[in-house]
């Protein structure tokens, strides 16, 4: 029986290898030459990735569906490696266009998790969603390896949850975690061996170029503009006796067919639709209101992209406009210094030393790690922010923020957390070598007790 299972696994690997070679031939336009670093990546495809994908399908549900997206992303990465092996490195702006399909696929994988927050397999989806940006090491230089290591560490919190939940009930989930983490571990070793300081490009091939960007198809023919305004109502003189006029009208109507006896017959020669001469006559032009004509749409103003900044101005550290920056760091030298973090996306910031205060404003998917804060840490107008306290902090304020995870240290358990107009807030308390998550209430009940308003937390059953 064991020999049969081993034979089946070998056959599965052989089939995957043939599929990979077939896809490579299509991607390489008939070329039989495959670079050594592409072959090394193929070994991971038929190894840990194939094992992860197989176990995902066995587990099924959202995990199985999610694995299809991950598999597509890994194949896109493989195709990009083939391009790099045959082409010279393009300029930075063209490189971003080349990586756009992979970036969109990574975003799709993360959105899959966001749309399934009530899934029983949410920890599985989160482990992948937090680490999948590691596939973007292709644009990371000069140290892509540490970047992948950081993304691997981001998955550990959720993979530990999966292990804790299933280690005694379903070993497939344990093997799933091992296969997934092993892929990232092997990827780090692969990068160290073949792309130590960045993606290796061909020295002799043509320059890699991004495909032309085509305009999206129009959404159909626009409806015609609306007609002119309705004619104004007839003006009635105030001196007219409306009662007598109405009586005269009804008197005429009561005559029946006799009412038409006074109408004059119009001959065909006087009818415009039967006499062309009348249609061509110089008749006065229509002077009524002109039909409504929509004004031409003004061009969308171009939003100027501000350059990234990390510098000390007086006592204030300014960290602004960073995107996909995973190694931002501040070394605090004086206690009076403060930090202001503005418009940073998918980035991480480490504040080393004791600082007076930290403000995070208008950021998305930001990770903030700091030692000690004397005053306050304030999160404003942000989304999907993670904060980890290594030392002490007296107060954390969360305002107009959707999605905020606060990891407290043992020395900061007496921290006061003040929140307003925010949602999806969680505080994680250290217990032994793990964290226990507690949600921050978002709904409250207020009643009048006869003397004053009394507000209590509303318990919402899951």
Short mmCIF file of C-alpha atoms in Angstrom, two decimals:
data_model
loop_
_atom_site.label_atom_id
_atom_site.label_comp_id
_atom_site.label_asym_id
_atom_site.label_seq_id
_atom_site.Cartn_x
_atom_site.Cartn_y
_atom_site.Cartn_z
CA UNK A 1 0.00 0.00 0.00
CA UNK A 2 2.85 2.35 0.88
CA UNK A 3 4.55 1.56 -2.43
CA UNK A 4 1.31 2.39 -4.27
CA UNK A 5 1.02 5.82 -2.54
CA UNK A 6 4.66 6.58 -3.36
CA UNK A 7 4.04 5.64 -6.99
CA UNK A 8 0.97 7.91 -7.15
CA UNK A 9 2.97 10.83 -5.74
CA UNK A 10 5.72 10.27 -8.33
CA UNK A 11 3.13 10.20 -11.12
CA UNK A 12 1.56 13.43 -9.85
CA UNK A 13 4.96 15.13 -9.82
CA UNK A 14 5.72 13.85 -13.32
CA UNK A 15 2.42 15.18 -14.66
CA UNK A 16 2.99 18.58 -13.04
CA UNK A 17 6.49 18.66 -14.47
CA UNK A 18 5.16 18.00 -17.97
CA UNK A 19 2.52 20.71 -17.56
CA UNK A 20 5.17 23.14 -16.39
CA UNK A 21 7.43 22.36 -19.34
CA UNK A 22 4.52 22.72 -21.75
CA UNK A 23 3.54 26.11 -20.33
CA UNK A 24 7.18 27.22 -20.47
CA UNK A 25 7.40 26.35 -24.15
CA UNK A 26 4.31 28.43 -24.84
CA UNK A 27 5.66 31.34 -22.79
CA UNK A 28 9.08 31.14 -24.43
CA UNK A 29 7.74 31.19 -28.00
CA UNK A 30 9.18 27.82 -28.93
CA UNK A 31 12.59 28.23 -27.28
CA UNK A 32 13.89 25.04 -25.65
CA UNK A 33 16.44 26.88 -23.50
CA UNK A 34 15.43 27.28 -19.86
CA UNK A 35 17.63 29.29 -17.52
CA UNK A 36 19.01 27.44 -14.47
CA UNK A 37 17.18 29.74 -12.06
CA UNK A 38 13.91 28.98 -13.86
CA UNK A 39 14.55 25.25 -13.52
CA UNK A 40 15.28 25.75 -9.82
CA UNK A 41 11.95 27.53 -9.43
CA UNK A 42 10.23 24.65 -11.22
CA UNK A 43 11.52 22.32 -8.52
CA UNK A 44 9.51 24.29 -5.97
CA UNK A 45 6.46 24.17 -8.23
CA UNK A 46 6.48 20.38 -8.32
CA UNK A 47 7.49 20.17 -4.66
CA UNK A 48 6.14 22.34 -1.86
CA UNK A 49 3.68 24.32 -3.98
CA UNK A 50 2.19 21.15 -5.47
CA UNK A 51 1.87 19.70 -1.96
CA UNK A 52 0.22 22.88 -0.66
CA UNK A 53 -2.22 22.91 -3.58
CA UNK A 54 -3.09 19.21 -3.17
CA UNK A 55 -3.78 19.60 0.56
CA UNK A 56 -5.82 22.76 -0.06
CA UNK A 57 -8.09 20.85 -2.42
CA UNK A 58 -8.43 18.03 0.12
CA UNK A 59 -9.42 20.50 2.84
CA UNK A 60 -11.80 22.18 0.38
CA UNK A 61 -14.13 25.09 1.06
CA UNK A 62 -12.66 28.59 0.96
CA UNK A 63 -9.14 27.15 1.31
CA UNK A 64 -9.52 25.16 -1.91
CA UNK A 65 -10.92 28.12 -3.81
CA UNK A 66 -8.24 30.42 -2.43
CA UNK A 67 -5.53 27.97 -3.54
CA UNK A 68 -6.58 28.38 -7.19
CA UNK A 69 -5.75 32.10 -6.98
CA UNK A 70 -2.42 31.39 -5.27
CA UNK A 71 -1.56 28.80 -7.91
CA UNK A 72 -2.26 31.35 -10.66
CA UNK A 73 -0.04 33.92 -8.92
CA UNK A 74 2.86 31.48 -8.62
CA UNK A 75 2.58 30.58 -12.31
CA UNK A 76 2.60 34.30 -13.18
CA UNK A 77 5.77 34.64 -11.11
CA UNK A 78 7.32 31.75 -13.01
CA UNK A 79 6.42 33.39 -16.35
CA UNK A 80 8.05 36.62 -15.17
CA UNK A 81 11.24 34.71 -14.30
CA UNK A 82 11.28 33.34 -17.87
CA UNK A 83 10.96 36.91 -19.20
CA UNK A 84 13.85 38.04 -17.00
CA UNK A 85 16.02 35.14 -18.19
CA UNK A 86 15.57 36.23 -21.82
CA UNK A 87 15.43 40.04 -21.53
CA UNK A 88 17.47 42.93 -20.23
CA UNK A 89 16.21 44.87 -17.23
CA UNK A 90 13.75 47.63 -18.25
CA UNK A 91 13.47 51.10 -16.68
CA UNK A 92 11.72 51.33 -13.33
CA UNK A 93 8.44 52.69 -14.74
CA UNK A 94 8.25 49.90 -17.35
CA UNK A 95 9.12 47.31 -14.72
CA UNK A 96 6.09 48.43 -12.70
CA UNK A 97 3.88 47.91 -15.77
CA UNK A 98 5.34 44.45 -16.34
CA UNK A 99 4.53 43.52 -12.74
CA UNK A 100 1.01 44.97 -12.87
CA UNK A 101 -0.75 41.62 -13.63
CA UNK A 102 0.99 39.93 -10.69
CA UNK A 103 0.17 42.87 -8.43
CA UNK A 104 -3.49 42.64 -9.40
CA UNK A 105 -3.52 38.91 -8.66
CA UNK A 106 -1.98 39.50 -5.22
CA UNK A 107 -4.64 42.12 -4.54
CA UNK A 108 -7.33 39.66 -5.63
CA UNK A 109 -5.97 37.06 -3.17
CA UNK A 110 -6.11 39.59 -0.35
CA UNK A 111 -9.62 40.77 -1.28
CA UNK A 112 -10.77 37.13 -1.18
CA UNK A 113 -9.89 37.07 2.52
CA UNK A 114 -11.55 40.43 3.20
CA UNK A 115 -14.84 39.24 1.69
CA UNK A 116 -14.89 36.11 3.86
CA UNK A 117 -14.29 37.42 7.36
CA UNK A 118 -17.00 35.12 8.72
CA UNK A 119 -15.42 32.01 7.17
CA UNK A 120 -14.54 29.11 9.50
CA UNK A 121 -11.24 28.94 7.59
CA UNK A 122 -10.45 32.62 8.13
CA UNK A 123 -7.10 31.83 9.79
CA UNK A 124 -6.00 29.86 6.71
CA UNK A 125 -7.01 32.69 4.40
CA UNK A 126 -5.31 35.28 6.63
CA UNK A 127 -2.02 33.37 6.72
CA UNK A 128 -1.89 33.51 2.93
CA UNK A 129 -3.23 37.04 2.61
CA UNK A 130 -0.63 38.44 5.02
CA UNK A 131 2.32 36.70 3.34
CA UNK A 132 1.39 36.65 -0.37
CA UNK A 133 2.95 40.11 -1.01
CA UNK A 134 6.24 38.20 -0.68
CA UNK A 135 5.83 37.24 -4.34
CA UNK A 136 6.63 40.88 -5.06
CA UNK A 137 10.31 40.27 -4.23
CA UNK A 138 10.86 40.54 -8.01
CA UNK A 139 10.94 44.33 -7.62
CA UNK A 140 12.83 44.36 -4.32
CA UNK A 141 16.51 45.31 -4.33
CA UNK A 142 19.15 45.03 -3.06
CA UNK A 143 17.87 42.60 -0.39
CA UNK A 144 14.87 40.60 -1.64
CA UNK A 145 15.63 37.72 0.74
CA UNK A 146 14.94 39.63 3.99
CA UNK A 147 11.75 40.99 2.47
CA UNK A 148 10.47 37.45 1.84
CA UNK A 149 11.52 36.51 5.39
CA UNK A 150 9.42 39.36 6.76
CA UNK A 151 6.39 38.25 4.75
CA UNK A 152 6.89 34.69 6.04
CA UNK A 153 6.90 35.97 9.61
CA UNK A 154 3.64 37.81 8.91
CA UNK A 155 1.96 34.46 8.22
CA UNK A 156 3.20 32.82 11.42
CA UNK A 157 0.61 34.40 13.70
CA UNK A 158 -2.25 32.82 11.75
CA UNK A 159 -0.54 29.51 10.94
CA UNK A 160 0.03 29.05 14.68
CA UNK A 161 -3.70 29.47 15.15
CA UNK A 162 -4.38 26.81 12.53
CA UNK A 163 -1.95 24.42 14.25
CA UNK A 164 -3.51 25.09 17.63
CA UNK A 165 -7.01 24.44 16.30
CA UNK A 166 -6.35 21.30 14.25
CA UNK A 167 -3.24 19.62 15.68
CA UNK A 168 -5.35 17.06 17.60
CA UNK A 169 -8.28 16.77 15.18
CA UNK A 170 -7.19 16.89 11.53
CA UNK A 171 -3.57 16.32 10.52
CA UNK A 172 -4.23 17.55 6.98
CA UNK A 173 -4.28 21.13 8.27
CA UNK A 174 -0.95 20.56 10.04
CA UNK A 175 0.58 19.25 6.82
CA UNK A 176 -0.99 22.18 4.95
CA UNK A 177 0.81 24.65 7.24
CA UNK A 178 4.12 22.80 6.83
CA UNK A 179 3.87 22.77 3.03
CA UNK A 180 2.98 26.46 2.82
CA UNK A 181 5.71 27.64 5.21
CA UNK A 182 8.24 25.32 3.54
CA UNK A 183 7.58 27.05 0.23
CA UNK A 184 8.54 30.45 1.67
CA UNK A 185 11.57 28.92 3.37
CA UNK A 186 12.69 27.35 0.09
CA UNK A 187 12.01 30.63 -1.73
CA UNK A 188 14.39 32.44 0.62
CA UNK A 189 17.10 29.85 -0.11
CA UNK A 190 16.34 30.10 -3.83
CA UNK A 191 16.71 33.90 -3.81
CA UNK A 192 19.97 33.65 -1.87
CA UNK A 193 21.34 31.22 -4.47
CA UNK A 194 20.16 32.92 -7.68
CA UNK A 195 19.04 36.51 -6.94
CA UNK A 196 21.03 37.64 -3.91
CA UNK A 197 20.94 41.38 -4.65
CA UNK A 198 17.84 41.42 -6.84
CA UNK A 199 16.22 39.67 -9.77
CA UNK A 200 18.78 38.38 -12.30
CA UNK A 201 18.19 39.70 -15.81
CA UNK A 202 19.73 38.65 -19.12
CA UNK A 203 22.76 40.66 -20.25
CA UNK A 204 22.32 40.02 -23.98
CA UNK A 205 18.60 39.73 -24.74
CA UNK A 206 16.28 42.55 -25.83
CA UNK A 207 14.96 44.94 -23.21
CA UNK A 208 11.78 43.73 -21.57
CA UNK A 209 8.83 45.91 -22.50
CA UNK A 210 5.36 46.09 -21.06
CA UNK A 211 2.41 45.39 -23.37
CA UNK A 212 0.64 48.50 -24.65
CA UNK A 213 -2.15 49.79 -22.45
CA UNK A 214 -5.45 49.79 -24.33
CA UNK A 215 -8.36 52.00 -23.44
CA UNK A 216 -11.22 50.15 -21.79
CA UNK A 217 -14.31 49.66 -23.98
CA UNK A 218 -16.99 52.25 -23.64
CA UNK A 219 -20.04 51.41 -21.65
CA UNK A 220 -22.44 51.64 -24.65
CA UNK A 221 -24.10 54.53 -26.42
CA UNK A 222 -24.99 57.39 -24.13
CA UNK A 223 -28.70 58.22 -23.90
CA UNK A 224 -29.82 61.32 -25.78
CA UNK A 225 -30.00 64.53 -23.77
CA UNK A 226 -33.38 65.37 -22.26
CA UNK A 227 -35.74 67.67 -24.16
CA UNK A 228 -36.35 71.31 -23.43
CA UNK A 229 -38.35 72.54 -20.46
CA UNK A 230 -42.17 72.29 -20.66
CA UNK A 231 -44.00 75.35 -22.00
CA UNK A 232 -45.15 77.82 -19.39
CA UNK A 233 -48.78 77.54 -18.27
CA UNK A 234 -51.23 79.93 -19.96
CA UNK A 235 -51.63 83.18 -18.15
CA UNK A 236 -55.20 83.91 -16.95
CA UNK A 237 -56.23 87.51 -16.42
CA UNK A 238 -57.24 88.16 -12.88
CA UNK A 239 -60.29 90.14 -14.03
CA UNK A 240 -61.94 87.16 -15.74
CA UNK A 241 -64.86 85.63 -13.94
CA UNK A 242 -63.75 82.00 -13.81
CA UNK A 243 -67.18 80.77 -12.70
CA UNK A 244 -69.05 82.28 -15.70
CA UNK A 245 -66.30 81.15 -18.12
CA UNK A 246 -66.58 77.56 -16.88
CA UNK A 247 -70.38 77.67 -17.28
CA UNK A 248 -70.06 78.93 -20.87
CA UNK A 249 -67.61 76.14 -21.68
CA UNK A 250 -69.92 73.42 -20.42
CA UNK A 251 -72.80 75.02 -22.30
CA UNK A 252 -70.86 74.72 -25.58
CA UNK A 253 -69.88 71.12 -24.86
CA UNK A 254 -73.48 70.15 -24.20
CA UNK A 255 -74.35 71.01 -27.81
CA UNK A 256 -72.80 67.70 -28.92
CA UNK A 257 -72.20 67.40 -32.67
CA UNK A 258 -73.53 70.94 -33.26
CA UNK A 259 -70.29 72.31 -31.78
CA UNK A 260 -68.42 71.39 -34.99
CA UNK A 261 -70.96 72.95 -37.34
CA UNK A 262 -69.23 76.33 -37.14
CA UNK A 263 -65.78 74.96 -38.09
CA UNK A 264 -64.45 76.12 -41.48
CA UNK A 265 -63.38 73.45 -44.02
CA UNK A 266 -59.67 73.64 -45.01
CA UNK A 267 -58.95 72.68 -48.65
CA UNK A 268 -55.96 70.49 -49.61
CA UNK A 269 -54.23 73.46 -51.20
CA UNK A 270 -53.92 75.05 -47.76
CA UNK A 271 -52.53 71.93 -46.02
CA UNK A 272 -48.73 71.94 -45.65
CA UNK A 273 -48.45 68.14 -45.73
CA UNK A 274 -50.22 68.06 -49.13
CA UNK A 275 -48.80 71.26 -50.68
CA UNK A 276 -44.93 71.29 -50.92
CA UNK A 277 -45.00 74.94 -51.89
CA UNK A 278 -46.25 75.85 -48.45
CA UNK A 279 -43.44 73.82 -46.79
CA UNK A 280 -40.78 75.72 -48.77
CA UNK A 281 -42.27 79.11 -48.06
CA UNK A 282 -40.32 81.60 -46.03
CA UNK A 283 -41.95 81.00 -42.71
CA UNK A 284 -40.62 82.56 -39.52
CA UNK A 285 -38.15 80.34 -37.73
CA UNK A 286 -39.16 78.67 -34.49
CA UNK A 287 -38.08 80.83 -31.62
CA UNK A 288 -38.93 78.54 -28.73
CA UNK A 289 -36.44 77.38 -26.14
CA UNK A 290 -33.47 75.44 -27.45
CA UNK A 291 -33.07 71.81 -26.48
CA UNK A 292 -30.80 71.10 -23.54
CA UNK A 293 -27.23 70.41 -24.55
CA UNK A 294 -24.87 68.77 -22.11
CA UNK A 295 -21.68 70.66 -21.50
CA UNK A 296 -18.47 69.00 -22.56
CA UNK A 297 -16.91 67.06 -19.71
CA UNK A 298 -13.86 68.74 -18.30
CA UNK A 299 -10.73 66.60 -18.17
CA UNK A 300 -10.00 64.90 -14.86
CA UNK A 301 -7.30 66.85 -13.06
CA UNK A 302 -4.06 64.97 -12.64
CA UNK A 303 -3.24 64.30 -9.00
CA UNK A 304 0.39 65.00 -8.34
CA UNK A 305 2.10 62.13 -6.57
CA UNK A 306 4.19 63.40 -3.71
CA UNK A 307 7.68 61.91 -3.24
CA UNK A 308 8.31 59.66 -0.23
CA UNK A 309 9.91 61.31 2.79
CA UNK A 310 11.64 60.12 5.94
CA UNK A 311 13.48 62.93 7.68
CA UNK A 312 13.79 64.80 10.96
CA UNK A 313 12.62 68.42 10.93
CA UNK A 314 13.46 70.00 14.26
CA UNK A 315 11.87 67.66 16.80
CA UNK A 316 9.44 66.07 14.31
CA UNK A 317 10.08 62.93 12.28
CA UNK A 318 8.14 63.08 9.00
CA UNK A 319 7.38 59.70 7.38
CA UNK A 320 5.20 60.37 4.34
CA UNK A 321 4.01 58.91 1.02
CA UNK A 322 5.73 55.52 1.25
CA UNK A 323 4.32 52.59 -0.71
CA UNK A 324 5.42 48.94 -0.32
CA UNK A 325 8.30 49.99 1.93
CA UNK A 326 9.03 47.18 4.37
CA UNK A 327 12.14 48.44 6.16
CA UNK A 328 11.35 51.97 7.35
CA UNK A 329 13.05 52.77 10.65
CA UNK A 330 13.51 55.72 13.00
CA UNK A 331 16.23 55.93 15.64
CA UNK A 332 15.06 58.34 18.34
CA UNK A 333 17.85 60.35 19.97
CA UNK A 334 15.88 62.76 22.19
CA UNK A 335 12.79 62.30 24.34
CA UNK A 336 11.17 65.46 22.90
CA UNK A 337 11.00 64.03 19.39
CA UNK A 338 7.63 63.07 17.85
CA UNK A 339 6.73 61.04 14.73
CA UNK A 340 4.09 61.88 12.13
CA UNK A 341 3.27 59.09 9.65
CA UNK A 342 1.14 60.21 6.69
CA UNK A 343 -0.22 58.45 3.59
CA UNK A 344 1.88 55.30 3.84
CA UNK A 345 0.50 52.16 2.18
CA UNK A 346 1.51 48.51 2.64
CA UNK A 347 4.57 49.53 4.60
CA UNK A 348 6.15 48.82 7.98
CA UNK A 349 7.79 51.30 10.33
CA UNK A 350 9.97 50.55 13.35
CA UNK A 351 10.51 53.30 15.93
CA UNK A 352 13.55 52.50 18.05
CA UNK A 353 14.11 54.23 21.37
CA UNK A 354 11.83 56.27 23.64
CA UNK A 355 9.74 58.87 21.79
CA UNK A 356 7.26 61.50 22.96
CA UNK A 357 4.31 60.63 20.66
CA UNK A 358 3.39 58.97 17.36
CA UNK A 359 0.59 60.00 14.97
CA UNK A 360 -0.58 57.79 12.08
CA UNK A 361 -2.76 59.68 9.61
CA UNK A 362 -4.46 58.48 6.42
CA UNK A 363 -2.51 55.22 6.11
CA UNK A 364 -3.51 51.81 4.70
CA UNK A 365 -2.11 48.39 5.59
CA UNK A 366 0.57 49.90 7.79
CA UNK A 367 2.56 47.95 10.37
CA UNK A 368 3.94 50.02 13.26
CA UNK A 369 6.37 48.64 15.86
CA UNK A 370 7.78 50.83 18.63
CA UNK A 371 9.64 50.53 21.91
CA UNK A 372 8.37 53.16 24.38
CA UNK A 373 6.06 56.15 24.01
CA UNK A 374 5.82 58.75 26.77
CA UNK A 375 2.62 60.45 25.58
CA UNK A 376 0.10 59.03 23.10
CA UNK A 377 -0.10 56.93 19.94
CA UNK A 378 -2.88 58.29 17.72
CA UNK A 379 -4.42 56.54 14.69
CA UNK A 380 -6.60 58.80 12.48
CA UNK A 381 -8.46 58.24 9.17
CA UNK A 382 -6.67 54.98 8.49
CA UNK A 383 -7.47 51.42 7.46
CA UNK A 384 -6.01 47.98 8.27
CA UNK A 385 -3.34 49.17 10.69
CA UNK A 386 -1.35 46.89 12.99
CA UNK A 387 0.44 48.25 16.05
CA UNK A 388 2.86 46.33 18.23
CA UNK A 389 4.10 47.70 21.55
CA UNK A 390 7.46 46.30 22.66
CA UNK A 391 7.82 48.49 25.76
CA UNK A 392 5.31 50.85 27.41
CA UNK A 393 2.66 53.28 26.18
CA UNK A 394 0.08 55.05 28.39
CA UNK A 395 -2.61 55.83 25.77
CA UNK A 396 -3.61 54.71 22.29
CA UNK A 397 -6.28 56.72 20.46
CA UNK A 398 -8.15 55.26 17.46
CA UNK A 399 -10.33 57.69 15.52
CA UNK A 400 -12.16 57.24 12.18
CA UNK A 401 -10.29 54.02 11.45
CA UNK A 402 -11.56 50.73 10.01
CA UNK A 403 -9.46 47.75 11.02
CA UNK A 404 -6.91 48.22 13.81
CA UNK A 405 -5.02 45.45 15.63
CA UNK A 406 -3.10 46.43 18.76
CA UNK A 407 -0.51 43.98 20.10
CA UNK A 408 0.32 44.88 23.70
CA UNK A 409 3.41 43.84 25.60
CA UNK A 410 3.38 42.59 29.19
CA UNK A 411 4.63 46.01 30.32
CA UNK A 412 1.82 47.88 28.54
CA UNK A 413 -1.24 46.00 29.81
CA UNK A 414 -2.41 49.09 31.75
CA UNK A 415 -2.60 51.11 28.51
CA UNK A 416 -5.81 53.09 27.95
CA UNK A 417 -7.36 52.61 24.49
CA UNK A 418 -9.75 55.39 23.43
CA UNK A 419 -11.78 54.86 20.24
CA UNK A 420 -14.37 56.86 18.30
CA UNK A 421 -16.08 56.40 14.91
CA UNK A 422 -14.02 53.26 14.25
CA UNK A 423 -14.69 49.58 13.49
CA UNK A 424 -12.97 46.17 13.43
CA UNK A 425 -10.71 46.95 16.37
CA UNK A 426 -8.96 44.17 18.27
CA UNK A 427 -6.53 44.16 21.20
CA UNK A 428 -4.18 41.20 21.50
CA UNK A 429 -2.95 40.31 24.97
CA UNK A 430 0.21 38.19 25.45
CA UNK A 431 -0.45 34.84 27.16
CA UNK A 432 2.58 32.58 27.49
CA UNK A 433 4.11 32.49 24.00
CA UNK A 434 0.92 33.40 22.16
CA UNK A 435 -1.54 36.28 21.88
CA UNK A 436 -5.23 36.15 22.81
CA UNK A 437 -7.46 38.44 20.76
CA UNK A 438 -10.19 40.59 22.31
CA UNK A 439 -12.53 42.74 20.17
CA UNK A 440 -13.13 46.37 21.12
CA UNK A 441 -16.89 47.11 21.41
CA UNK A 442 -18.40 49.09 18.56
CA UNK A 443 -22.08 49.23 19.58
CA UNK A 444 -23.56 50.67 22.76
CA UNK A 445 -26.93 50.96 24.43
CA UNK A 446 -27.97 54.22 26.10
CA UNK A 447 -31.00 54.61 28.41
CA UNK A 448 -32.36 57.34 30.70
CA UNK A 449 -32.34 56.09 34.30
CA UNK A 450 -34.41 58.96 35.65
CA UNK A 451 -31.46 61.19 36.50
CA UNK A 452 -28.93 60.82 33.71
CA UNK A 453 -28.04 58.87 30.57
CA UNK A 454 -26.56 55.44 31.19
CA UNK A 455 -24.46 53.80 28.46
CA UNK A 456 -23.49 50.13 28.37
CA UNK A 457 -21.87 47.85 25.79
CA UNK A 458 -24.28 45.97 23.55
CA UNK A 459 -23.40 42.29 23.37
CA UNK A 460 -23.84 40.99 19.84
CA UNK A 461 -24.03 37.20 19.55
CA UNK A 462 -21.98 35.75 16.72
#
